[in-house]
mmCIF file of C-alpha atoms and ligand atoms in Angstrom:
data_model
loop_
_atom_site.group_PDB
_atom_site.id
_atom_site.type_symbol
_atom_site.label_atom_id
_atom_site.label_comp_id
_atom_site.label_asym_id
_atom_site.label_seq_id
_atom_site.Cartn_x
_atom_site.Cartn_y
_atom_site.Cartn_z
ATOM 1 C CA UNK A 1 148.276 12.762 52.650
ATOM 2 C CA UNK A 2 151.048 11.653 54.971
ATOM 3 C CA UNK A 3 152.945 9.417 52.518
ATOM 4 C CA UNK A 4 154.050 10.278 48.988
ATOM 5 C CA UNK A 5 152.557 8.453 46.016
ATOM 6 C CA UNK A 6 156.058 7.306 45.058
ATOM 7 C CA UNK A 7 156.483 5.663 48.454
ATOM 8 C CA UNK A 8 153.066 3.993 48.284
ATOM 9 C CA UNK A 9 153.850 2.699 44.798
ATOM 10 C CA UNK A 10 157.169 1.320 45.986
ATOM 11 C CA UNK A 11 155.477 -0.432 48.918
ATOM 12 C CA UNK A 12 152.874 -1.942 46.580
ATOM 13 C CA UNK A 13 155.658 -3.198 44.297
ATOM 14 C CA UNK A 14 157.491 -4.691 47.271
ATOM 15 C CA UNK A 15 154.576 -6.269 49.165
ATOM 16 C CA UNK A 16 151.816 -6.633 46.566
ATOM 17 C CA UNK A 17 148.214 -5.552 46.985
ATOM 18 C CA UNK A 18 145.808 -5.132 48.691
ATOM 19 C CA UNK A 19 147.922 -3.230 51.153
ATOM 20 C CA UNK A 20 147.066 -1.361 54.342
ATOM 21 C CA UNK A 21 149.866 1.058 55.182
ATOM 22 C CA UNK A 22 150.161 2.452 58.717
ATOM 23 C CA UNK A 23 152.254 5.581 59.177
ATOM 24 C CA UNK A 24 153.530 5.608 62.748
ATOM 25 C CA UNK A 25 154.910 9.139 62.455
ATOM 26 C CA UNK A 26 151.317 10.259 61.877
ATOM 27 C CA UNK A 27 150.140 8.313 64.957
ATOM 28 C CA UNK A 28 152.704 10.165 67.046
ATOM 29 C CA UNK A 29 151.735 13.506 65.467
ATOM 30 C CA UNK A 30 148.043 12.952 66.186
ATOM 31 C CA UNK A 31 148.729 12.052 69.810
ATOM 32 C CA UNK A 32 150.979 15.122 70.172
ATOM 33 C CA UNK A 33 148.270 17.332 68.665
ATOM 34 C CA UNK A 34 145.670 15.965 71.080
ATOM 35 C CA UNK A 35 147.967 16.626 74.039
ATOM 36 C CA UNK A 36 148.961 20.076 72.771
ATOM 37 C CA UNK A 37 145.393 21.340 72.523
ATOM 38 C CA UNK A 38 144.013 19.470 75.556
ATOM 39 C CA UNK A 39 146.966 19.329 77.965
ATOM 40 C CA UNK A 40 144.668 18.801 80.950
ATOM 41 C CA UNK A 41 143.099 15.657 79.422
ATOM 42 C CA UNK A 42 144.703 12.210 79.582
ATOM 43 C CA UNK A 43 144.120 10.455 76.210
ATOM 44 C CA UNK A 44 143.228 6.744 76.432
ATOM 45 C CA UNK A 45 143.530 5.342 72.892
ATOM 46 C CA UNK A 46 140.328 3.400 72.087
ATOM 47 C CA UNK A 47 141.975 0.194 70.898
ATOM 48 C CA UNK A 48 138.884 -0.944 68.986
ATOM 49 C CA UNK A 49 139.531 1.697 66.307
ATOM 50 C CA UNK A 50 142.534 -0.339 65.206
ATOM 51 C CA UNK A 51 143.894 -2.992 67.526
ATOM 52 C CA UNK A 52 147.093 -3.743 65.604
ATOM 53 C CA UNK A 53 149.679 -4.476 68.333
ATOM 54 C CA UNK A 54 152.267 -2.328 66.519
ATOM 55 C CA UNK A 55 149.925 0.677 66.721
ATOM 56 C CA UNK A 56 149.318 0.053 70.414
ATOM 57 C CA UNK A 57 153.094 -0.276 70.914
ATOM 58 C CA UNK A 58 153.852 3.048 69.231
ATOM 59 C CA UNK A 59 151.187 4.872 71.222
ATOM 60 C CA UNK A 60 152.375 3.149 74.402
ATOM 61 C CA UNK A 61 155.919 4.361 73.763
ATOM 62 C CA UNK A 62 154.569 7.858 73.040
ATOM 63 C CA UNK A 63 152.907 7.919 76.464
ATOM 64 C CA UNK A 64 149.251 7.181 75.645
ATOM 65 C CA UNK A 65 146.863 5.462 78.021
ATOM 66 C CA UNK A 66 144.344 2.888 76.733
ATOM 67 C CA UNK A 67 140.615 2.225 76.531
ATOM 68 C CA UNK A 68 140.000 -1.496 76.054
ATOM 69 C CA UNK A 69 136.614 -3.135 75.620
ATOM 70 C CA UNK A 70 137.376 -6.861 75.543
ATOM 71 C CA UNK A 71 139.917 -9.235 77.116
ATOM 72 C CA UNK A 72 141.865 -9.643 73.839
ATOM 73 C CA UNK A 73 142.230 -5.840 73.657
ATOM 74 C CA UNK A 74 143.323 -5.775 77.304
ATOM 75 C CA UNK A 75 145.920 -8.468 76.515
ATOM 76 C CA UNK A 76 147.322 -6.466 73.563
ATOM 77 C CA UNK A 77 147.997 -3.537 75.888
ATOM 78 C CA UNK A 78 149.172 -5.803 78.721
ATOM 79 C CA UNK A 79 151.801 -7.311 76.416
ATOM 80 C CA UNK A 80 153.654 -3.977 76.694
ATOM 81 C CA UNK A 81 153.747 -3.949 80.483
ATOM 82 C CA UNK A 82 154.035 -7.608 81.379
ATOM 83 C CA UNK A 83 157.746 -7.295 82.217
ATOM 84 C CA UNK A 84 157.346 -4.319 84.535
ATOM 85 C CA UNK A 85 157.838 -5.004 88.256
ATOM 86 C CA UNK A 86 154.466 -6.044 89.786
ATOM 87 C CA UNK A 87 153.795 -2.769 91.630
ATOM 88 C CA UNK A 88 154.664 -0.658 88.592
ATOM 89 C CA UNK A 89 152.517 -2.889 86.378
ATOM 90 C CA UNK A 90 149.567 -2.616 88.739
ATOM 91 C CA UNK A 91 149.943 1.165 88.909
ATOM 92 C CA UNK A 92 150.005 1.321 85.112
ATOM 93 C CA UNK A 93 146.775 -0.681 84.881
ATOM 94 C CA UNK A 94 145.034 1.541 87.410
ATOM 95 C CA UNK A 95 146.372 4.837 86.052
ATOM 96 C CA UNK A 96 146.419 4.143 82.326
ATOM 97 C CA UNK A 97 143.851 1.513 81.338
ATOM 98 C CA UNK A 98 140.085 1.744 81.432
ATOM 99 C CA UNK A 99 137.878 -1.217 80.562
ATOM 100 C CA UNK A 100 135.238 0.895 78.851
ATOM 101 C CA UNK A 101 132.617 -1.660 77.876
ATOM 102 C CA UNK A 102 129.587 -1.093 80.131
ATOM 103 C CA UNK A 103 128.446 -4.719 79.678
ATOM 104 C CA UNK A 104 130.860 -7.441 80.708
ATOM 105 C CA UNK A 105 130.388 -11.209 80.781
ATOM 106 C CA UNK A 106 130.904 -12.834 84.209
ATOM 107 C CA UNK A 107 133.958 -14.719 82.866
ATOM 108 C CA UNK A 108 135.476 -11.427 81.708
ATOM 109 C CA UNK A 109 134.919 -9.871 85.120
ATOM 110 C CA UNK A 110 136.559 -12.866 86.805
ATOM 111 C CA UNK A 111 139.553 -12.529 84.503
ATOM 112 C CA UNK A 112 139.780 -8.791 85.091
ATOM 113 C CA UNK A 113 139.411 -8.826 88.871
ATOM 114 C CA UNK A 114 143.032 -9.695 89.780
ATOM 115 C CA UNK A 115 144.159 -6.640 87.786
ATOM 116 C CA UNK A 116 141.959 -4.323 89.924
ATOM 117 C CA UNK A 117 140.973 -2.298 86.853
ATOM 118 C CA UNK A 118 138.775 0.712 86.307
ATOM 119 C CA UNK A 119 135.588 -0.419 84.505
ATOM 120 C CA UNK A 120 132.490 1.339 83.242
ATOM 121 C CA UNK A 121 128.897 0.332 84.040
ATOM 122 C CA UNK A 122 125.467 1.797 83.324
ATOM 123 C CA UNK A 123 122.822 -0.345 85.052
ATOM 124 C CA UNK A 124 121.850 -2.149 88.262
ATOM 125 C CA UNK A 125 122.367 -5.679 86.930
ATOM 126 C CA UNK A 126 125.981 -4.792 86.102
ATOM 127 C CA UNK A 127 126.520 -3.600 89.701
ATOM 128 C CA UNK A 128 125.399 -7.017 90.971
ATOM 129 C CA UNK A 129 127.708 -8.748 88.471
ATOM 130 C CA UNK A 130 130.728 -6.570 89.295
ATOM 131 C CA UNK A 131 130.189 -6.927 93.059
ATOM 132 C CA UNK A 132 130.095 -10.702 92.645
ATOM 133 C CA UNK A 133 132.796 -11.338 90.033
ATOM 134 C CA UNK A 134 135.150 -8.318 90.147
ATOM 135 C CA UNK A 135 134.820 -6.760 93.617
ATOM 136 C CA UNK A 136 138.286 -5.176 93.322
ATOM 137 C CA UNK A 137 137.375 -3.096 90.272
ATOM 138 C CA UNK A 138 136.894 0.670 90.439
ATOM 139 C CA UNK A 139 133.762 1.966 88.725
ATOM 140 C CA UNK A 140 132.943 4.732 86.306
ATOM 141 C CA UNK A 141 129.272 5.360 85.545
ATOM 142 C CA UNK A 142 128.564 5.793 81.824
ATOM 143 C CA UNK A 143 125.733 8.223 81.292
ATOM 144 C CA UNK A 144 123.549 8.682 78.249
ATOM 145 C CA UNK A 145 124.145 11.965 76.437
ATOM 146 C CA UNK A 146 122.875 13.454 73.164
ATOM 147 C CA UNK A 147 124.571 11.943 70.090
ATOM 148 C CA UNK A 148 122.824 14.337 67.710
ATOM 149 C CA UNK A 149 124.469 14.500 64.305
ATOM 150 C CA UNK A 150 127.288 12.080 65.129
ATOM 151 C CA UNK A 151 128.287 9.829 62.247
ATOM 152 C CA UNK A 152 128.054 6.758 64.476
ATOM 153 C CA UNK A 153 125.377 6.871 67.180
ATOM 154 C CA UNK A 154 126.028 5.017 70.466
ATOM 155 C CA UNK A 155 123.456 6.333 72.930
ATOM 156 C CA UNK A 156 120.717 3.856 71.929
ATOM 157 C CA UNK A 157 122.846 1.022 73.288
ATOM 158 C CA UNK A 158 124.700 2.447 76.279
ATOM 159 C CA UNK A 159 124.412 4.951 79.082
ATOM 160 C CA UNK A 160 122.316 5.450 82.204
ATOM 161 C CA UNK A 161 119.630 8.108 81.964
ATOM 162 C CA UNK A 162 120.971 11.206 83.784
ATOM 163 C CA UNK A 163 117.878 11.073 86.040
ATOM 164 C CA UNK A 164 118.837 7.664 87.432
ATOM 165 C CA UNK A 165 122.592 8.317 87.577
ATOM 166 C CA UNK A 166 122.890 9.165 91.265
ATOM 167 C CA UNK A 167 120.655 6.226 92.229
ATOM 168 C CA UNK A 168 123.086 3.969 90.351
ATOM 169 C CA UNK A 169 126.075 5.596 92.054
ATOM 170 C CA UNK A 170 124.527 5.097 95.504
ATOM 171 C CA UNK A 171 123.514 1.521 94.637
ATOM 172 C CA UNK A 172 127.137 0.709 93.694
ATOM 173 C CA UNK A 173 128.289 2.309 96.947
ATOM 174 C CA UNK A 174 125.838 0.162 98.933
ATOM 175 C CA UNK A 175 127.190 -2.914 97.107
ATOM 176 C CA UNK A 176 130.640 -2.102 98.526
ATOM 177 C CA UNK A 177 132.043 -0.714 95.264
ATOM 178 C CA UNK A 178 133.664 2.662 94.666
ATOM 179 C CA UNK A 179 132.430 4.903 91.881
ATOM 180 C CA UNK A 180 135.420 6.986 90.821
ATOM 181 C CA UNK A 181 133.585 9.160 88.327
ATOM 182 C CA UNK A 182 131.460 9.519 85.216
ATOM 183 C CA UNK A 183 131.936 8.773 81.546
ATOM 184 C CA UNK A 184 130.017 9.488 78.365
ATOM 185 C CA UNK A 185 130.350 9.178 74.604
ATOM 186 C CA UNK A 186 128.889 11.834 72.307
ATOM 187 C CA UNK A 187 128.900 9.535 69.251
ATOM 188 C CA UNK A 188 131.753 8.878 66.882
ATOM 189 C CA UNK A 189 132.932 11.547 64.431
ATOM 190 C CA UNK A 190 130.943 14.217 66.228
ATOM 191 C CA UNK A 191 130.965 17.417 64.251
ATOM 192 C CA UNK A 192 128.141 18.840 66.369
ATOM 193 C CA UNK A 193 130.184 20.228 69.255
ATOM 194 C CA UNK A 194 126.993 21.022 71.222
ATOM 195 C CA UNK A 195 126.905 17.323 72.130
ATOM 196 C CA UNK A 196 130.020 17.828 74.247
ATOM 197 C CA UNK A 197 128.634 20.988 75.862
ATOM 198 C CA UNK A 198 125.424 19.237 76.868
ATOM 199 C CA UNK A 199 127.282 16.154 78.091
ATOM 200 C CA UNK A 200 129.577 18.257 80.276
ATOM 201 C CA UNK A 201 126.639 20.165 81.755
ATOM 202 C CA UNK A 202 124.764 16.907 82.483
ATOM 203 C CA UNK A 203 127.892 15.470 84.119
ATOM 204 C CA UNK A 204 128.387 18.557 86.278
ATOM 205 C CA UNK A 205 124.739 18.351 87.412
ATOM 206 C CA UNK A 206 125.184 14.700 88.378
ATOM 207 C CA UNK A 207 128.391 15.506 90.281
ATOM 208 C CA UNK A 208 126.457 18.167 92.191
ATOM 209 C CA UNK A 209 123.456 15.938 92.939
ATOM 210 C CA UNK A 210 125.736 13.094 94.094
ATOM 211 C CA UNK A 211 127.428 15.423 96.575
ATOM 212 C CA UNK A 212 124.090 16.733 97.830
ATOM 213 C CA UNK A 213 122.973 13.153 98.426
ATOM 214 C CA UNK A 214 126.143 12.337 100.367
ATOM 215 C CA UNK A 215 128.440 10.768 97.770
ATOM 216 C CA UNK A 216 131.666 12.743 97.449
ATOM 217 C CA UNK A 217 134.157 10.112 96.299
ATOM 218 C CA UNK A 218 134.080 10.947 92.585
ATOM 219 C CA UNK A 219 137.173 12.629 91.191
ATOM 220 C CA UNK A 220 137.210 11.574 87.544
ATOM 221 C CA UNK A 221 135.429 12.536 84.352
ATOM 222 C CA UNK A 222 135.883 10.538 81.164
ATOM 223 C CA UNK A 223 134.736 12.559 78.157
ATOM 224 C CA UNK A 224 134.888 9.528 75.828
ATOM 225 C CA UNK A 225 135.678 9.603 72.118
ATOM 226 C CA UNK A 226 133.982 11.268 69.195
ATOM 227 C CA UNK A 227 136.789 13.710 68.308
ATOM 228 C CA UNK A 228 136.407 14.184 64.577
ATOM 229 C CA UNK A 229 139.087 13.118 62.134
ATOM 230 C CA UNK A 230 139.754 15.644 59.328
ATOM 231 C CA UNK A 231 138.228 13.528 56.554
ATOM 232 C CA UNK A 232 137.462 16.603 54.458
ATOM 233 C CA UNK A 233 137.400 20.382 54.567
ATOM 234 C CA UNK A 234 133.898 20.476 56.122
ATOM 235 C CA UNK A 235 135.141 19.021 59.416
ATOM 236 C CA UNK A 236 135.760 21.766 61.954
ATOM 237 C CA UNK A 237 139.326 21.662 63.285
ATOM 238 C CA UNK A 238 140.092 19.771 66.468
ATOM 239 C CA UNK A 239 141.645 22.872 68.032
ATOM 240 C CA UNK A 240 138.227 24.613 67.950
ATOM 241 C CA UNK A 241 136.649 21.739 69.855
ATOM 242 C CA UNK A 242 139.603 21.648 72.256
ATOM 243 C CA UNK A 243 139.206 25.355 73.029
ATOM 244 C CA UNK A 244 135.514 24.831 73.760
ATOM 245 C CA UNK A 245 136.198 21.827 75.982
ATOM 246 C CA UNK A 246 138.936 23.667 77.863
ATOM 247 C CA UNK A 247 136.586 26.564 78.608
ATOM 248 C CA UNK A 248 133.700 24.349 79.749
ATOM 249 C CA UNK A 249 135.805 21.953 81.801
ATOM 250 C CA UNK A 250 137.288 24.906 83.645
ATOM 251 C CA UNK A 251 133.860 26.451 84.222
ATOM 252 C CA UNK A 252 132.123 23.271 85.405
ATOM 253 C CA UNK A 253 134.694 21.146 87.233
ATOM 254 C CA UNK A 254 137.199 21.816 90.011
ATOM 255 C CA UNK A 255 140.896 21.346 89.176
ATOM 256 C CA UNK A 256 141.107 18.196 91.291
ATOM 257 C CA UNK A 257 138.809 16.287 88.949
ATOM 258 C CA UNK A 258 140.944 14.157 86.667
ATOM 259 C CA UNK A 259 139.834 14.380 83.030
ATOM 260 C CA UNK A 260 140.194 11.401 80.687
ATOM 261 C CA UNK A 261 139.251 10.961 77.048
ATOM 262 C CA UNK A 262 139.029 7.906 74.788
ATOM 263 C CA UNK A 263 140.007 9.058 71.291
ATOM 264 C CA UNK A 264 140.041 6.277 68.707
ATOM 265 C CA UNK A 265 139.364 7.640 65.256
ATOM 266 C CA UNK A 266 141.190 10.930 65.878
ATOM 267 C CA UNK A 267 144.487 9.165 66.601
ATOM 268 C CA UNK A 268 144.446 6.517 63.903
ATOM 269 C CA UNK A 269 142.225 7.553 60.953
ATOM 270 C CA UNK A 270 144.773 9.701 59.112
ATOM 271 C CA UNK A 271 147.566 7.204 59.786
ATOM 272 C CA UNK A 272 146.091 4.549 57.475
ATOM 273 C CA UNK A 273 146.218 4.417 53.662
ATOM 274 C CA UNK A 274 144.991 1.546 51.505
ATOM 275 C CA UNK A 275 146.436 0.572 48.138
ATOM 276 C CA UNK A 276 144.626 -1.830 45.802
ATOM 277 C CA UNK A 277 144.867 -3.009 42.198
ATOM 278 C CA UNK A 278 142.294 -2.969 39.435
ATOM 279 C CA UNK A 279 141.399 -6.609 38.737
ATOM 280 C CA UNK A 280 138.424 -6.108 36.415
ATOM 281 C CA UNK A 281 136.720 -3.511 34.295
ATOM 282 C CA UNK A 282 133.249 -3.374 32.766
ATOM 283 C CA UNK A 283 130.616 -1.005 31.465
ATOM 284 C CA UNK A 284 127.466 -1.251 33.661
ATOM 285 C CA UNK A 285 124.347 0.803 32.955
ATOM 286 C CA UNK A 286 126.460 3.063 30.782
ATOM 287 C CA UNK A 287 128.919 3.667 33.579
ATOM 288 C CA UNK A 288 132.544 2.676 33.665
ATOM 289 C CA UNK A 289 132.968 0.176 36.507
ATOM 290 C CA UNK A 290 136.164 -0.985 38.151
ATOM 291 C CA UNK A 291 136.653 -4.095 40.281
ATOM 292 C CA UNK A 292 139.536 -3.835 42.741
ATOM 293 C CA UNK A 293 141.106 -6.394 45.079
ATOM 294 C CA UNK A 294 139.916 -4.712 48.309
ATOM 295 C CA UNK A 295 136.330 -3.945 49.308
ATOM 296 C CA UNK A 296 133.688 -3.435 51.978
ATOM 297 C CA UNK A 297 134.207 -6.892 53.495
ATOM 298 C CA UNK A 298 137.850 -5.906 53.925
ATOM 299 C CA UNK A 299 139.670 -2.575 54.397
ATOM 300 C CA UNK A 300 136.629 -0.623 53.186
ATOM 301 C CA UNK A 301 134.409 -2.208 55.874
ATOM 302 C CA UNK A 302 133.882 1.294 57.256
ATOM 303 C CA UNK A 303 131.567 1.940 54.308
ATOM 304 C CA UNK A 304 129.106 -0.426 56.033
ATOM 305 C CA UNK A 305 129.924 -0.234 59.750
ATOM 306 C CA UNK A 306 131.115 3.351 59.937
ATOM 307 C CA UNK A 307 128.736 4.961 57.395
ATOM 308 C CA UNK A 308 131.760 6.523 55.730
ATOM 309 C CA UNK A 309 132.721 7.114 52.120
ATOM 310 C CA UNK A 310 136.405 6.809 51.299
ATOM 311 C CA UNK A 311 137.243 8.536 48.005
ATOM 312 C CA UNK A 312 139.131 6.175 45.688
ATOM 313 C CA UNK A 313 141.999 7.904 43.883
ATOM 314 C CA UNK A 314 144.248 6.881 41.028
ATOM 315 C CA UNK A 315 148.028 7.124 40.915
ATOM 316 C CA UNK A 316 147.919 8.072 37.266
ATOM 317 C CA UNK A 317 146.383 11.273 35.985
ATOM 318 C CA UNK A 318 144.052 11.864 33.056
ATOM 319 C CA UNK A 319 140.575 13.148 32.305
ATOM 320 C CA UNK A 320 138.314 11.942 35.126
ATOM 321 C CA UNK A 321 134.977 10.249 34.606
ATOM 322 C CA UNK A 322 132.458 9.273 37.336
ATOM 323 C CA UNK A 323 133.086 5.569 37.803
ATOM 324 C CA UNK A 324 131.746 2.787 39.995
ATOM 325 C CA UNK A 325 134.256 0.958 42.176
ATOM 326 C CA UNK A 326 133.448 -2.523 43.469
ATOM 327 C CA UNK A 327 135.274 -4.942 45.768
ATOM 328 C CA UNK A 328 136.365 -8.452 44.765
ATOM 329 C CA UNK A 329 133.576 -10.541 46.347
ATOM 330 C CA UNK A 330 130.443 -11.869 44.653
ATOM 331 C CA UNK A 331 128.120 -9.654 46.707
ATOM 332 C CA UNK A 332 126.684 -6.487 45.176
ATOM 333 C CA UNK A 333 126.850 -4.924 48.650
ATOM 334 C CA UNK A 334 130.591 -4.901 48.045
ATOM 335 C CA UNK A 335 130.387 -1.432 46.518
ATOM 336 C CA UNK A 336 132.979 1.153 47.501
ATOM 337 C CA UNK A 337 131.565 4.051 45.480
ATOM 338 C CA UNK A 338 129.255 4.692 42.538
ATOM 339 C CA UNK A 339 130.721 7.909 41.217
ATOM 340 C CA UNK A 340 134.412 8.123 41.919
ATOM 341 C CA UNK A 341 136.072 10.614 39.557
ATOM 342 C CA UNK A 342 138.721 8.368 37.992
ATOM 343 C CA UNK A 343 140.805 8.486 34.815
ATOM 344 C CA UNK A 344 140.779 5.596 32.391
ATOM 345 C CA UNK A 345 142.395 2.742 34.324
ATOM 346 C CA UNK A 346 143.828 -0.512 32.991
ATOM 347 C CA UNK A 347 144.050 -3.904 34.673
ATOM 348 C CA UNK A 348 146.766 -3.900 37.400
ATOM 349 C CA UNK A 349 146.692 -0.125 37.757
ATOM 350 C CA UNK A 350 146.870 0.979 41.384
ATOM 351 C CA UNK A 351 144.311 3.005 43.325
ATOM 352 C CA UNK A 352 144.447 4.258 46.913
ATOM 353 C CA UNK A 353 142.317 5.725 49.691
ATOM 354 C CA UNK A 354 143.586 8.038 52.429
ATOM 355 C CA UNK A 355 142.396 8.514 56.008
ATOM 356 C CA UNK A 356 141.268 4.903 56.253
ATOM 357 C CA UNK A 357 143.064 3.951 59.479
ATOM 358 C CA UNK A 358 140.072 3.761 61.851
ATOM 359 C CA UNK A 359 137.303 1.131 61.945
ATOM 360 C CA UNK A 360 138.513 -0.289 58.618
ATOM 361 C CA UNK A 361 141.093 -3.044 58.809
ATOM 362 C CA UNK A 362 139.743 -3.596 62.362
ATOM 363 C CA UNK A 363 136.489 -4.999 60.963
ATOM 364 C CA UNK A 364 137.935 -6.695 57.888
ATOM 365 C CA UNK A 365 136.669 -10.250 57.285
ATOM 366 C CA UNK A 366 137.648 -13.343 55.292
ATOM 367 C CA UNK A 367 134.352 -13.294 53.417
ATOM 368 C CA UNK A 368 134.292 -15.205 50.159
ATOM 369 C CA UNK A 369 137.770 -16.569 50.900
ATOM 370 C CA UNK A 370 139.521 -13.234 50.374
ATOM 371 C CA UNK A 371 141.925 -12.498 53.241
ATOM 372 C CA UNK A 372 142.293 -9.060 54.860
ATOM 373 C CA UNK A 373 144.827 -6.735 53.223
ATOM 374 C CA UNK A 374 148.462 -7.140 54.142
ATOM 375 C CA UNK A 375 149.536 -4.583 56.754
ATOM 376 C CA UNK A 376 152.775 -2.653 56.352
ATOM 377 C CA UNK A 377 154.075 -0.368 59.084
ATOM 378 C CA UNK A 378 156.240 2.616 58.144
ATOM 379 C CA UNK A 379 158.112 5.239 60.177
ATOM 380 C CA UNK A 380 157.987 3.082 63.301
ATOM 381 C CA UNK A 381 160.988 4.950 64.682
HETATM 382 C C1 PLP B 401 133.338 3.445 74.888
HETATM 383 C C2 PLP B 401 134.019 3.997 73.695
HETATM 384 N N1 PLP B 401 135.057 4.828 73.866
HETATM 385 C C3 PLP B 401 135.720 5.360 72.818
HETATM 386 C C4 PLP B 401 135.369 5.053 71.523
HETATM 387 C C5 PLP B 401 136.150 5.669 70.411
HETATM 388 O O1 PLP B 401 135.419 6.635 69.788
HETATM 389 P P1 PLP B 401 136.033 7.525 68.625
HETATM 390 O O2 PLP B 401 136.674 6.602 67.667
HETATM 391 O O3 PLP B 401 134.859 8.230 68.092
HETATM 392 O O4 PLP B 401 137.006 8.466 69.241
HETATM 393 C C6 PLP B 401 134.252 4.233 71.281
HETATM 394 C C7 PLP B 401 133.823 3.945 69.915
HETATM 395 O O5 PLP B 401 132.888 3.242 69.644
HETATM 396 C C8 PLP B 401 133.559 3.681 72.388
HETATM 397 O O6 PLP B 401 132.519 2.858 72.231
#
C-alpha cells in the first residue's frame, strides 16, 4: 500500500467518490526498480496500460521511453516533445518511441510516416502496406512465442511463426525496408519465467539464421512486456526474473544488440488505488451483498478484460464476513467479488482496492450513464 488510509479518506472527502488515485512517487519507484535490476534494458512504457497524460508526463520526466499502439497514444507522448528543436524531436522519436501494434491502418501509416518511427510487423501484407504508406519507418519483426500460464494471452492474435521469421525479414528487405530487430510478448502478468527463456532462445536462433541467409542489419531486440506486478505474495519477485534475463541476454546476444522492453503493468499497477462508497446493501441468497459506486464497467474493468480479482477492503475494522460486492449498473455481470471478507458496512462507508493502476481506468466506460471515476494525482513532484 503506497498511500495511507488517512490520506485516501481525506482525498475521498475532498473530491468525492468513486475516485482513482495515482501515486506518481510509486511510478518513479517502479521505473527506478526496473532500471536498477535491468540496467542494460531500455524500458518503453506501454501507454495502453494507463494512458493518462499525467502518468506519461511523469515517466517522460523520469527518463522512460514509450511503446504506443495507436495515433492517440502517439500524440499523448508527442505532446511532451513537441517544443523540442526538430532534430532533437526526431531523434527522440527514433530512439525512444516504438509503435508496437503489428497491424496498422493505412491512414495511421500515412500519419506516422513523416515521423520516421520504429514500427512492428508480423506478416507479408503489413510489409506491402508499410512499403506503400510509411516507407520511412524502421521495422521490428514481432515473433510468436509461448504465452503459457500468462494471465493475459496475446500469441493467438500476434506474432510471426519463428519458422517464417527470416522469410519475412528478407521480404521486408526486398521491399526496400530495413528490419532493425525482433520483438516478442510473452503474455501479460507472466509468472512462468520459462516463457522468456524460450522467447530469447527463439530470437537468438532467428538472429543466427538471418545472418546465415545474408541479412546482418539487425541490432535490436525488444523483449516486450509481461513483467509481473506484485499483486500478491505468490508472484515471484521482479529481481528474480531480471537476474534470469540478464544471464540469458548475455549468453545469447552480443553486447552491440540494443535491448528494449515494453513494461506496462509493472510500472503502473501498484501506483493506482480506487476508493468507492457503499450505495446499497441487501441480503442475497443468505449472503450479505454490498453495492458500491464503482464496478466492472468502470475502474474494475480489469475483472473482465484482465481476468484479475481486486480484493475490496474496508477502511473500518470489525469481524469480517464473506460478502458479495457489486457495481452500480443494472447488469449482473457488474460483480466485483462474491466473497470479499468485509466487516458490517453502512451506507456511505468507504471501501478501496490497491494495485489497480493497470488496465483498469484505461478501459473504463460510460455504461448505464455512470461516468468513469474521478482521477486524482498525488506526489507529482
Ligand atoms: C505490444 C505490447 N507491448 C507491451 C504490452 C504491455 O504488457 P504488460 O502490461 O504485460 O507489461 C502489451 C500489452 O498488451 C502489448 O500488447
